[in-house]
Amino acid sequence: MRNNTFFIILLKMRAPFLVIIMTYTIAIIGLVIIEGVDSNGNPYRMSIFDAFYFVSYTATTIGFGEFPYTFTYPQRIWVTFTIYLTVLGWFYGIGSLVSLLQDKLFLQEIEKAKFMKQIKNLDEKFIIILGYNQITKKIITKAIAQGIRAVVVEKDSLKIEKLMLESFTPTVPVLRSDTLSVRVLESAGLTKKNCKAIVSLFDDDMVNLKNTLITKTLNKNVKIAVKATTINHTENLVDVDADIIVNPFSIISSEINIALTAPNIFKLEKWLYKIDTLSAPLRIFPKGLYIICGYGRMGQKIFEKLDKNNIEVKFIEIDPKRGKELSADEKNYVVFGNADDRDFLVQTGIMDAVSIVAATNDDTTNLSILATAKKLNPSIMTMARENDLADDFLFKSANVNHIFTPSKILVNKVTNALFNPLCDLFIKAMISKDNDWASGLVVDLIQEINDNPLILEIEINLENAPEIYKYLKTQEELDLKILATSLHNREKLNNLIPLLLKRENDTILLPTLDEKLKIGDKILIACDEHALSDMEYICENMYEFYYALTGNEKRTIFKRK
């Protein structure tokens, strides 16, 4: 995107410039032609410079007097005409300048020039956020906490003003653009080497698909996190090599499925997303009749998982117009009616149901449905879809058993995949395990560490673990146990549990401390603060690494000059 500021100035101010030049020219020519007299009464004509000097201070209303000699009457008549002519010319020019400074297009170009300068000088790692809202605000906050800058492209001026009021530190460069074209994304820094990712979480799947195509065409090394709402678009995004594809409704249904079949895996997932601790009550989803209110994308996804687990489901759809869209099979289990009407809920079987799911796209409707259902059946388990983060307080006050917020899911999934890729990989891998495996891991984590262990990701390379890297470079063997060594007493091990080891195309869950380390290994470790500190020292400090390796203190020998 080129800088058009100078071009706009020329375009808008061309006529005022010409008017001022013409008025000055007419005034100067008149003063040069009209004859005056000097102090001795001799004929005198002003030079072009004298005339220009006189018109300059006269036209600007400064006024130093008649120059260089007292004017004759013909000169005074011309000067009178010149005053009105040039002052009107300046008024027109100043008015045009004020209009230019208020011109939206000009102001946009000024902002673009400022933005492009910020991007040019941006040397830190950064991600590009397309669109600013409650979701992307949280992603920006988490990115900054990880030491990663953020760049925003937004079309709504009001949203840009809200972003400015947030006062992010460091600042977040923002570009206002009505479209998301190749040129716009290039201007946002997509082709720069330090651009690490781009986030496109629009509700329109086609927009997300287009952004993915542009990204992968301009810079294949940049990760792209996109939102998908249908299976078809998910497959399309996979075909164009999208790195992180998030379908919040699929994730919600998967969480319900995990809670039904392996609740301890669900507990581990909540801990990794920093939502709950490992000592939080186990989320048990009862088996029986489930009533789902809202036959939309979320409701249908939940139904797929419940049906897979042979759980009886009844659907209530509030909008009768949707009946025309349903197939013959769907009409067998979908009824239409007011889901917060007591009599209707009783007829639907609320008294025999073990759970009710309010999955409409309106928060007020969802809260009303659950309140009515709870009065009719106090023991029923309630689940709700929270559409707007601003309603968080209302849902928590309503004592809903399980709140599913698509926007929070987007934030958790995207930030975890971008900033904690090993953690995201571990979540994907552990889903294939059973509840007993997860239960054993939960017990081990609590007993060995605590109920809320810290998570550390280590990559064996020169940047992140220079001491281990240099040691392995000599082709010496080194066990994973080196990372668990206590720097207070080498004979003891710190409180940590390796969760995952990623080595080229292999992924090892819960590797043992006897596992041999290799250059390029990526390790996910659960630990406490003390173990975290020791591991960082072992990886980066030559003296601490030497002690952990040998048990001896490494001495520095200073040579005399």
Coordinates of C-alpha atoms in Angstrom, one line a residue:
M1 CA 0.0 0.0 0.0
R2 CA 1.7 3.2 -1.1
N3 CA 1.6 6.5 0.8
N4 CA -0.8 8.8 -1.0
T5 CA -0.6 11.7 1.4
F6 CA 1.4 14.0 -0.8
F7 CA -0.8 13.1 -3.8
I8 CA -4.0 14.1 -1.8
I9 CA -2.4 17.4 -0.8
L10 CA -1.6 18.2 -4.4
L11 CA -5.1 17.2 -5.5
K12 CA -7.0 19.1 -2.8
M13 CA -4.7 22.2 -2.6
R14 CA -4.0 22.6 -6.3
A15 CA -6.8 25.1 -6.9
P16 CA -6.1 27.2 -3.8
F17 CA -2.4 27.4 -4.7
L18 CA -3.2 28.6 -8.2
V19 CA -5.7 31.2 -6.9
I20 CA -3.0 32.6 -4.5
I21 CA -0.4 32.6 -7.2
M22 CA -2.7 34.4 -9.7
T23 CA -3.8 37.0 -7.1
Y24 CA -0.1 37.7 -6.3
T25 CA 0.9 37.8 -9.9
I26 CA -1.9 40.3 -10.8
A27 CA -1.1 42.5 -7.8
I28 CA 2.6 42.5 -8.5
I29 CA 2.3 43.2 -12.2
G30 CA 0.0 46.2 -11.4
L31 CA 2.5 47.7 -8.9
V32 CA 5.4 47.2 -11.4
I33 CA 3.5 48.9 -14.3
I34 CA 1.9 51.9 -12.4
E35 CA 4.4 54.7 -12.2
G36 CA 5.1 56.4 -8.8
V37 CA 7.4 59.2 -7.7
D38 CA 10.4 59.1 -5.4
S39 CA 11.1 61.6 -2.5
N40 CA 12.6 64.1 -5.0
G41 CA 9.5 64.0 -7.2
N42 CA 11.2 62.0 -10.0
P43 CA 9.3 59.2 -11.8
Y44 CA 9.8 55.8 -10.2
R45 CA 8.7 52.2 -10.9
M46 CA 8.8 49.5 -8.3
S47 CA 11.1 46.5 -9.0
I48 CA 9.5 43.0 -9.0
F49 CA 11.1 42.2 -5.7
D50 CA 9.8 45.4 -4.0
A51 CA 6.3 44.7 -5.4
F52 CA 6.4 41.1 -4.1
Y53 CA 7.6 42.3 -0.7
F54 CA 4.8 44.9 -0.5
V55 CA 2.1 42.5 -1.6
S56 CA 3.4 39.8 0.9
Y57 CA 2.9 41.9 4.0
T58 CA -0.3 43.6 2.6
A59 CA -2.0 40.3 1.6
T60 CA -1.3 38.8 5.0
T61 CA -2.8 41.9 6.7
I62 CA 0.5 42.7 8.5
G63 CA 0.9 46.1 6.9
F64 CA 4.2 48.0 7.3
G65 CA 3.1 51.1 5.3
E66 CA 3.7 52.4 1.8
F67 CA 7.0 51.2 0.3
P68 CA 9.6 52.3 -0.8
Y69 CA 8.1 55.8 -1.3
T70 CA 4.7 57.4 -0.7
F71 CA 2.3 56.1 -3.2
T72 CA 0.5 58.2 -5.8
Y73 CA -3.2 58.1 -6.2
P74 CA -3.2 55.6 -9.1
Q75 CA -0.9 53.3 -6.9
R76 CA -3.3 53.7 -3.9
I77 CA -6.3 52.8 -6.1
W78 CA -4.5 49.7 -7.3
V79 CA -3.3 48.7 -3.8
T80 CA -6.9 49.0 -2.6
F81 CA -8.0 46.6 -5.3
T82 CA -5.0 44.3 -4.4
I83 CA -5.9 44.2 -0.7
Y84 CA -9.4 42.8 -1.4
L85 CA -8.2 40.5 -4.1
T86 CA -5.3 38.9 -2.1
V87 CA -7.2 38.7 1.2
L88 CA -10.0 36.8 -0.6
G89 CA -7.4 34.5 -2.2
W90 CA -5.9 33.8 1.2
F91 CA -9.3 33.1 2.8
Y92 CA -10.0 30.6 0.0
G93 CA -6.6 29.0 0.5
I94 CA -6.9 28.8 4.3
G95 CA -10.5 27.4 4.1
S96 CA -9.3 24.7 1.7
L97 CA -6.4 23.8 4.1
V98 CA -8.8 23.5 7.0
S99 CA -11.1 21.4 4.8
L100 CA -8.1 19.2 3.9
L101 CA -7.2 18.7 7.6
Q102 CA -10.8 17.4 8.2
D103 CA -10.9 15.3 5.1
K104 CA -11.5 11.6 6.1
L105 CA -9.5 10.2 3.2
F106 CA -6.5 12.5 4.0
L107 CA -6.6 11.6 7.7
Q108 CA -6.8 7.9 6.8
E109 CA -3.7 8.3 4.6
I110 CA -1.9 10.0 7.5
E111 CA -2.7 7.1 9.7
K112 CA -1.6 4.6 7.1
A113 CA 1.7 6.4 6.7
K114 CA 2.2 6.3 10.5
F115 CA 1.1 2.6 10.6
M116 CA 3.5 1.6 7.8
K117 CA 6.4 3.3 9.6
Q118 CA 5.6 1.4 12.8
I119 CA 5.5 -1.9 10.9
K120 CA 8.8 -1.1 9.2
N121 CA 10.5 -0.4 12.6
L122 CA 8.9 -3.5 14.2
D123 CA 11.8 -5.9 14.9
E124 CA 10.1 -8.1 17.6
K125 CA 8.1 -11.2 16.9
F126 CA 4.5 -10.3 16.2
I127 CA 1.1 -11.7 15.2
I128 CA -1.5 -10.0 13.0
I129 CA -5.1 -9.9 14.3
L130 CA -7.8 -9.4 11.7
G131 CA -10.7 -7.6 13.4
Y132 CA -10.9 -6.2 17.0
N133 CA -13.5 -7.4 19.5
Q134 CA -13.8 -9.0 22.9
I135 CA -12.2 -12.2 21.7
T136 CA -9.2 -10.7 19.9
K137 CA -8.7 -8.3 22.8
K138 CA -8.0 -11.3 25.0
I139 CA -5.7 -12.8 22.4
I140 CA -3.7 -9.6 22.2
T141 CA -3.4 -9.5 26.0
K142 CA -2.1 -13.0 26.1
A143 CA 0.3 -12.4 23.2
I144 CA 1.8 -9.4 25.0
A145 CA 2.1 -11.5 28.2
Q146 CA 4.2 -13.9 26.1
G147 CA 6.5 -11.1 24.9
I148 CA 4.9 -11.1 21.4
R149 CA 3.7 -7.9 19.7
A150 CA 0.3 -7.7 18.0
V151 CA -0.8 -5.8 14.9
V152 CA -4.5 -5.2 14.2
V153 CA -6.4 -4.6 11.0
E154 CA -10.0 -3.3 11.6
K155 CA -12.6 -1.5 9.5
D156 CA -14.7 0.0 12.2
S157 CA -13.5 3.4 13.5
L158 CA -15.3 3.0 16.8
K159 CA -13.6 -0.3 17.5
I160 CA -10.3 1.3 16.7
E161 CA -11.0 4.0 19.2
K162 CA -11.8 1.4 21.8
L163 CA -8.5 -0.3 21.1
M164 CA -6.7 3.0 21.6
L165 CA -8.4 3.5 24.9
E166 CA -7.1 0.1 26.2
S167 CA -3.5 1.6 26.3
F168 CA -1.8 -1.7 25.5
T169 CA 1.9 -1.8 26.5
P170 CA 3.8 -2.0 24.2
T171 CA 1.5 -0.2 21.8
V172 CA -0.6 -2.1 19.2
P173 CA -0.3 -0.7 15.7
V174 CA -3.7 -0.6 14.0
L175 CA -4.6 -0.1 10.4
R176 CA -8.1 1.0 9.3
S177 CA -9.1 -0.8 6.1
D178 CA -12.6 -1.7 4.7
T179 CA -11.2 -4.7 2.9
L180 CA -8.7 -7.5 3.5
S181 CA -6.8 -7.6 0.3
V182 CA -3.3 -8.8 -0.6
R183 CA -2.0 -5.2 -0.4
V184 CA -3.5 -4.6 3.0
L185 CA -2.1 -7.8 4.6
E186 CA 1.3 -7.0 3.1
S187 CA 1.2 -3.6 4.7
A188 CA 0.3 -5.2 8.0
G189 CA 3.7 -7.0 7.8
L190 CA 2.6 -10.5 6.7
T191 CA 5.7 -10.9 4.5
K192 CA 8.2 -10.0 7.3
K193 CA 10.3 -12.7 8.8
N194 CA 9.3 -11.8 12.4
C195 CA 5.6 -12.2 11.6
K196 CA 4.7 -15.5 13.3
A197 CA 1.0 -15.9 12.9
I198 CA -2.2 -14.3 11.7
V199 CA -5.6 -14.7 13.4
S200 CA -8.9 -14.6 11.4
L201 CA -11.9 -15.4 13.5
F202 CA -14.8 -13.9 11.5
D203 CA -18.3 -15.4 11.5
D204 CA -18.2 -15.6 7.7
D205 CA -16.4 -18.8 6.8
M206 CA -15.7 -17.5 3.2
V207 CA -13.8 -14.5 4.6
N208 CA -11.7 -16.8 6.8
L209 CA -11.0 -19.1 3.8
K210 CA -9.9 -16.1 1.6
N211 CA -7.6 -14.8 4.4
T212 CA -6.0 -18.3 4.6
L213 CA -5.4 -18.4 0.9
I214 CA -3.8 -15.0 0.9
T215 CA -1.6 -15.9 3.9
K216 CA -0.3 -19.1 2.5
T217 CA 0.4 -17.5 -0.8
L218 CA 2.4 -14.6 0.7
N219 CA 4.2 -16.4 3.5
K220 CA 4.0 -20.1 4.0
N221 CA 6.0 -19.9 7.2
V222 CA 3.3 -17.9 9.0
K223 CA 0.8 -19.9 11.0
I224 CA -2.9 -19.0 10.5
A225 CA -5.6 -19.5 13.1
V226 CA -9.1 -19.5 11.6
K227 CA -12.6 -20.1 12.7
A228 CA -14.9 -22.6 11.0
T229 CA -18.6 -23.3 11.7
T230 CA -19.3 -26.1 9.3
I231 CA -17.7 -29.5 8.4
N232 CA -17.5 -28.4 4.8
H233 CA -15.5 -25.2 5.5
T234 CA -13.3 -27.1 8.0
E235 CA -12.4 -29.5 5.1
N236 CA -11.7 -26.6 2.8
L237 CA -9.4 -25.0 5.3
V238 CA -7.6 -28.3 5.8
D239 CA -7.1 -28.5 2.0
V240 CA -5.4 -25.0 1.9
D241 CA -3.1 -25.9 4.8
A242 CA -4.6 -23.8 7.6
D243 CA -2.6 -24.5 10.7
I244 CA -5.1 -23.9 13.5
I245 CA -8.8 -24.5 12.7
V246 CA -11.3 -23.8 15.5
N247 CA -14.9 -24.8 15.4
P248 CA -16.2 -23.8 18.9
F249 CA -19.4 -25.9 18.5
S250 CA -17.4 -29.0 17.7
I251 CA -15.1 -28.4 20.7
I252 CA -18.2 -28.0 23.0
S253 CA -19.7 -31.2 21.8
S254 CA -16.3 -33.0 22.2
E255 CA -16.0 -31.7 25.8
I256 CA -19.4 -33.1 26.6
N257 CA -18.4 -36.4 25.0
I258 CA -15.2 -36.5 27.1
A259 CA -17.1 -35.6 30.2
L260 CA -19.5 -38.5 29.5
T261 CA -16.8 -41.1 28.7
A262 CA -13.6 -39.9 30.5
P263 CA -14.3 -37.1 33.0
N264 CA -10.6 -37.1 34.2
I265 CA -9.4 -36.2 30.7
F266 CA -12.0 -33.3 30.9
K267 CA -10.4 -32.3 34.2
L268 CA -6.9 -32.3 32.7
E269 CA -8.1 -30.2 29.8
K270 CA -9.6 -27.6 32.2
W271 CA -6.4 -27.5 34.1
L272 CA -4.3 -27.0 31.0
Y273 CA -6.6 -24.1 29.9
K274 CA -6.2 -22.6 33.4
I275 CA -9.9 -22.8 34.1
D276 CA -9.8 -25.2 37.0
T277 CA -7.3 -26.9 39.3
L278 CA -6.7 -30.6 39.4
S279 CA -8.5 -30.8 42.8
A280 CA -11.7 -29.4 41.3
P281 CA -14.8 -31.6 41.6
L282 CA -15.0 -34.2 38.8
R283 CA -17.5 -33.1 36.2
I284 CA -19.8 -36.1 35.9
F285 CA -22.5 -35.9 33.2
P286 CA -25.4 -38.2 34.1
K287 CA -27.0 -40.6 31.6
G288 CA -30.7 -40.3 30.8
L289 CA -33.0 -38.0 28.9
Y290 CA -31.3 -34.7 27.6
I291 CA -33.5 -31.9 26.4
I292 CA -31.7 -29.5 24.0
C293 CA -33.3 -26.1 23.4
G294 CA -32.2 -24.7 20.0
Y295 CA -31.7 -26.8 17.0
G296 CA -28.7 -24.8 15.7
R297 CA -25.1 -25.6 15.0
M298 CA -24.3 -26.1 18.7
G299 CA -27.4 -28.2 19.4
Q300 CA -26.8 -30.4 16.4
K301 CA -23.1 -31.0 17.4
I302 CA -24.1 -31.9 20.9
F303 CA -26.8 -34.3 19.6
E304 CA -24.2 -36.1 17.5
K305 CA -22.1 -36.9 20.6
L306 CA -25.0 -37.8 22.8
D307 CA -26.5 -40.1 20.2
K308 CA -23.1 -41.7 19.8
N309 CA -23.2 -42.6 23.5
N310 CA -26.8 -44.0 23.2
I311 CA -28.3 -41.2 25.2
E312 CA -31.9 -40.2 24.6
V313 CA -32.4 -36.7 23.3
K314 CA -35.4 -34.4 22.7
F315 CA -35.0 -31.2 20.7
I316 CA -37.1 -28.0 21.2
E317 CA -36.9 -25.4 18.5
I318 CA -38.3 -22.0 19.2
D319 CA -38.5 -20.7 15.7
P320 CA -41.4 -22.5 13.8
K321 CA -40.0 -21.3 10.4
R322 CA -37.1 -23.7 10.7
G323 CA -39.5 -26.6 10.3
K324 CA -39.3 -26.2 6.5
E325 CA -35.5 -26.8 6.7
L326 CA -35.7 -30.1 8.6
S327 CA -35.6 -33.5 7.0
A328 CA -38.2 -36.2 7.7
D329 CA -35.8 -38.0 10.2
E330 CA -35.2 -34.7 12.1
K331 CA -38.9 -34.0 12.5
N332 CA -39.2 -37.2 14.5
Y333 CA -37.2 -35.8 17.4
V334 CA -37.6 -32.0 17.0
V335 CA -40.6 -30.3 18.5
F336 CA -41.5 -26.6 18.1
G337 CA -42.6 -24.4 20.9
N338 CA -41.8 -21.9 23.6
A339 CA -39.0 -23.6 25.6
D340 CA -39.5 -21.4 28.7
D341 CA -43.2 -22.2 29.0
R342 CA -43.9 -24.4 32.0
D343 CA -46.7 -26.5 30.4
F344 CA -44.7 -27.0 27.3
L345 CA -41.6 -28.2 29.2
V346 CA -43.8 -30.6 31.2
Q347 CA -45.3 -32.0 28.0
T348 CA -41.7 -32.4 26.6
G349 CA -40.7 -34.5 29.6
I350 CA -38.7 -32.1 31.8
M351 CA -39.7 -34.0 34.9
D352 CA -38.0 -37.1 33.7
A353 CA -35.0 -35.4 32.1
V354 CA -31.5 -35.5 33.7
S355 CA -30.2 -32.5 31.9
I356 CA -31.4 -29.5 29.9
V357 CA -29.2 -27.6 27.4
A358 CA -30.1 -24.0 26.5
A359 CA -28.2 -23.6 23.2
T360 CA -30.0 -20.7 21.5
N361 CA -28.1 -17.6 20.2
D362 CA -29.8 -15.3 22.7
D363 CA -28.5 -15.1 26.3
T364 CA -31.7 -13.8 27.8
T365 CA -33.7 -16.7 26.3
N366 CA -31.1 -19.3 27.5
L367 CA -31.2 -17.9 31.1
S368 CA -35.0 -17.9 31.1
I369 CA -35.2 -21.5 29.9
L370 CA -32.9 -22.7 32.6
A371 CA -34.7 -20.8 35.3
T372 CA -38.1 -22.3 34.3
A373 CA -36.6 -25.8 34.0
K374 CA -34.9 -25.5 37.4
K375 CA -38.2 -24.6 39.1
L376 CA -39.9 -27.6 37.6
N377 CA -37.1 -30.1 38.2
P378 CA -34.7 -28.8 40.9
S379 CA -32.3 -31.8 40.5
I380 CA -31.8 -31.3 36.7
M381 CA -28.3 -30.5 35.4
T382 CA -28.3 -27.3 33.5
M383 CA -26.0 -26.4 30.6
A384 CA -26.0 -23.1 28.7
R385 CA -24.5 -21.4 25.7
E386 CA -23.2 -17.9 26.7
N387 CA -23.0 -15.8 23.6
D388 CA -21.8 -12.5 24.9
L389 CA -18.9 -12.2 27.4
A390 CA -20.6 -9.1 28.9
D391 CA -23.3 -11.5 30.3
D392 CA -20.7 -13.5 32.2
F393 CA -21.9 -12.2 35.6
L394 CA -25.5 -13.1 34.9
F395 CA -24.7 -16.7 34.0
K396 CA -22.5 -17.2 37.1
S397 CA -25.3 -15.7 39.3
A398 CA -27.8 -18.1 37.8
N399 CA -25.8 -21.1 39.2
V400 CA -25.7 -22.8 35.8
N401 CA -23.9 -26.2 36.2
H402 CA -22.0 -25.9 32.9
I403 CA -21.5 -22.8 30.9
F404 CA -20.1 -23.1 27.4
T405 CA -18.9 -19.8 25.9
P406 CA -17.8 -20.1 22.2
S407 CA -15.8 -16.8 22.5
K408 CA -13.8 -18.2 25.5
I409 CA -13.2 -21.4 23.7
L410 CA -11.9 -19.5 20.7
V411 CA -9.5 -17.6 22.9
N412 CA -8.3 -20.7 24.8
K413 CA -7.8 -22.8 21.7
V414 CA -6.1 -20.1 19.6
T415 CA -3.7 -18.8 22.3
N416 CA -2.8 -22.3 23.4
A417 CA -2.1 -23.4 19.8
L418 CA -0.1 -20.2 19.1
F419 CA 1.8 -19.7 22.3
N420 CA 1.9 -23.2 23.9
P421 CA 2.0 -25.5 20.9
L422 CA 3.2 -28.5 22.9
C423 CA 0.4 -28.1 25.4
D424 CA -2.1 -28.0 22.5
L425 CA -0.4 -31.2 21.1
F426 CA -0.7 -32.9 24.5
I427 CA -4.4 -32.2 24.7
K428 CA -4.9 -33.7 21.2
A429 CA -2.9 -36.7 22.1
M430 CA -4.5 -37.4 25.5
I431 CA -8.0 -37.4 24.1
S432 CA -7.3 -40.8 22.6
K433 CA -6.5 -42.2 26.1
D434 CA -9.1 -43.6 28.5
N435 CA -10.4 -42.4 31.9
D436 CA -8.1 -44.7 33.9
W437 CA -5.0 -43.3 32.2
A438 CA -6.1 -39.7 32.9
S439 CA -7.1 -40.6 36.5
G440 CA -3.6 -42.0 37.2
L441 CA -2.0 -38.9 35.7
V442 CA -4.2 -36.6 37.8
V443 CA -3.2 -38.5 41.0
D444 CA 0.5 -38.4 40.1
L445 CA 0.5 -34.6 39.3
I446 CA -1.2 -33.8 42.7
Q447 CA 1.0 -36.1 44.7
E448 CA 4.3 -35.3 42.9
I449 CA 3.7 -31.5 42.5
N450 CA 0.5 -29.9 43.6
D451 CA -3.1 -29.4 42.4
N452 CA -2.1 -26.6 40.0
P453 CA 1.3 -27.4 38.4
L454 CA 3.1 -24.9 36.2
I455 CA 3.7 -25.8 32.6
L456 CA 7.1 -25.3 30.8
E457 CA 7.9 -25.9 27.2
I458 CA 11.6 -26.5 26.4
E459 CA 13.2 -26.9 23.0
I460 CA 16.7 -28.2 22.9
N461 CA 18.4 -25.6 20.7
L462 CA 21.1 -22.9 21.0
E463 CA 18.5 -20.2 21.7
N464 CA 16.4 -21.9 24.4
A465 CA 18.8 -24.4 26.0
P466 CA 22.3 -23.4 25.0
E467 CA 24.2 -25.4 27.6
I468 CA 22.4 -28.7 26.8
Y469 CA 22.7 -28.0 23.1
K470 CA 26.5 -27.5 23.3
Y471 CA 26.9 -30.6 25.4
L472 CA 24.9 -32.7 22.9
K473 CA 26.8 -31.2 20.0
T474 CA 29.9 -33.0 21.3
Q475 CA 27.9 -36.3 20.7
E476 CA 27.8 -37.0 24.4
E477 CA 24.6 -38.7 25.8
L478 CA 22.3 -36.9 28.2
D479 CA 19.2 -38.1 29.9
L480 CA 16.0 -36.2 30.5
K481 CA 16.8 -36.6 34.2
I482 CA 19.3 -33.7 33.9
L483 CA 16.3 -31.3 33.8
A484 CA 14.9 -32.8 37.1
T485 CA 18.1 -32.4 39.0
S486 CA 17.9 -30.1 42.1
L487 CA 20.5 -27.4 42.2
H488 CA 20.4 -27.4 46.0
N489 CA 21.2 -31.1 46.2
R490 CA 22.2 -33.0 43.1
E491 CA 21.3 -36.3 44.7
K492 CA 17.6 -35.2 44.8
L493 CA 15.1 -34.6 42.0
N494 CA 12.8 -31.7 41.8
N495 CA 9.0 -32.0 41.6
L496 CA 8.2 -32.4 38.0
I497 CA 6.6 -34.8 35.5
P498 CA 7.4 -34.8 31.8
L499 CA 4.1 -34.8 29.9
L500 CA 5.2 -35.0 26.3
L501 CA 8.3 -35.2 24.1
K502 CA 8.1 -34.2 20.5
R503 CA 11.0 -35.5 18.3
E504 CA 10.6 -34.9 14.5
N505 CA 7.6 -37.0 13.6
D506 CA 7.4 -38.9 16.9
T507 CA 5.3 -37.9 19.9
I508 CA 5.9 -39.6 23.2
L509 CA 3.4 -39.2 26.0
L510 CA 4.7 -39.2 29.6
P511 CA 8.4 -40.0 28.7
T512 CA 10.5 -41.4 31.5
L513 CA 13.5 -39.5 33.0
D514 CA 15.8 -42.1 31.4
E515 CA 14.8 -40.9 27.9
K516 CA 17.9 -39.8 25.9
L517 CA 17.8 -36.2 24.8
K518 CA 18.5 -35.1 21.2
I519 CA 19.0 -31.8 19.6
G520 CA 15.7 -30.4 18.4
D521 CA 13.6 -32.2 21.1
K522 CA 10.6 -30.3 22.3
I523 CA 9.6 -31.2 25.9
L524 CA 6.4 -30.3 27.8
I525 CA 6.9 -30.5 31.6
A526 CA 4.6 -30.0 34.6
C527 CA 6.4 -28.7 37.6
D528 CA 6.4 -26.3 40.6
E529 CA 8.1 -22.9 40.8
H530 CA 11.3 -24.3 42.3
A531 CA 11.7 -26.9 39.6
L532 CA 10.9 -24.3 36.9
S533 CA 13.6 -22.0 38.2
D534 CA 16.2 -24.8 38.4
M535 CA 15.4 -26.0 34.8
E536 CA 15.9 -22.5 33.4
Y537 CA 19.3 -22.2 35.1
I538 CA 20.4 -25.7 33.9
C539 CA 19.5 -24.8 30.3
E540 CA 21.1 -21.4 30.2
N541 CA 23.9 -21.2 32.9
M542 CA 27.1 -23.0 32.3
Y543 CA 28.0 -23.2 36.0
E544 CA 24.6 -24.6 37.1
F545 CA 24.6 -27.1 34.2
Y546 CA 28.1 -28.3 35.2
Y547 CA 26.9 -28.8 38.8
A548 CA 23.8 -30.7 37.7
L549 CA 25.9 -32.9 35.4
T550 CA 28.9 -33.6 37.6
G551 CA 28.0 -32.6 41.1
N552 CA 31.1 -30.3 41.2
E553 CA 31.4 -26.6 41.1
K554 CA 32.9 -25.2 37.9
R555 CA 35.7 -22.8 38.5
T556 CA 36.6 -19.8 36.3
I557 CA 40.3 -19.4 35.7
F558 CA 41.5 -15.9 35.1
K559 CA 44.8 -15.6 33.2
R560 CA 47.2 -12.8 34.0
K561 CA 48.1 -10.5 31.2

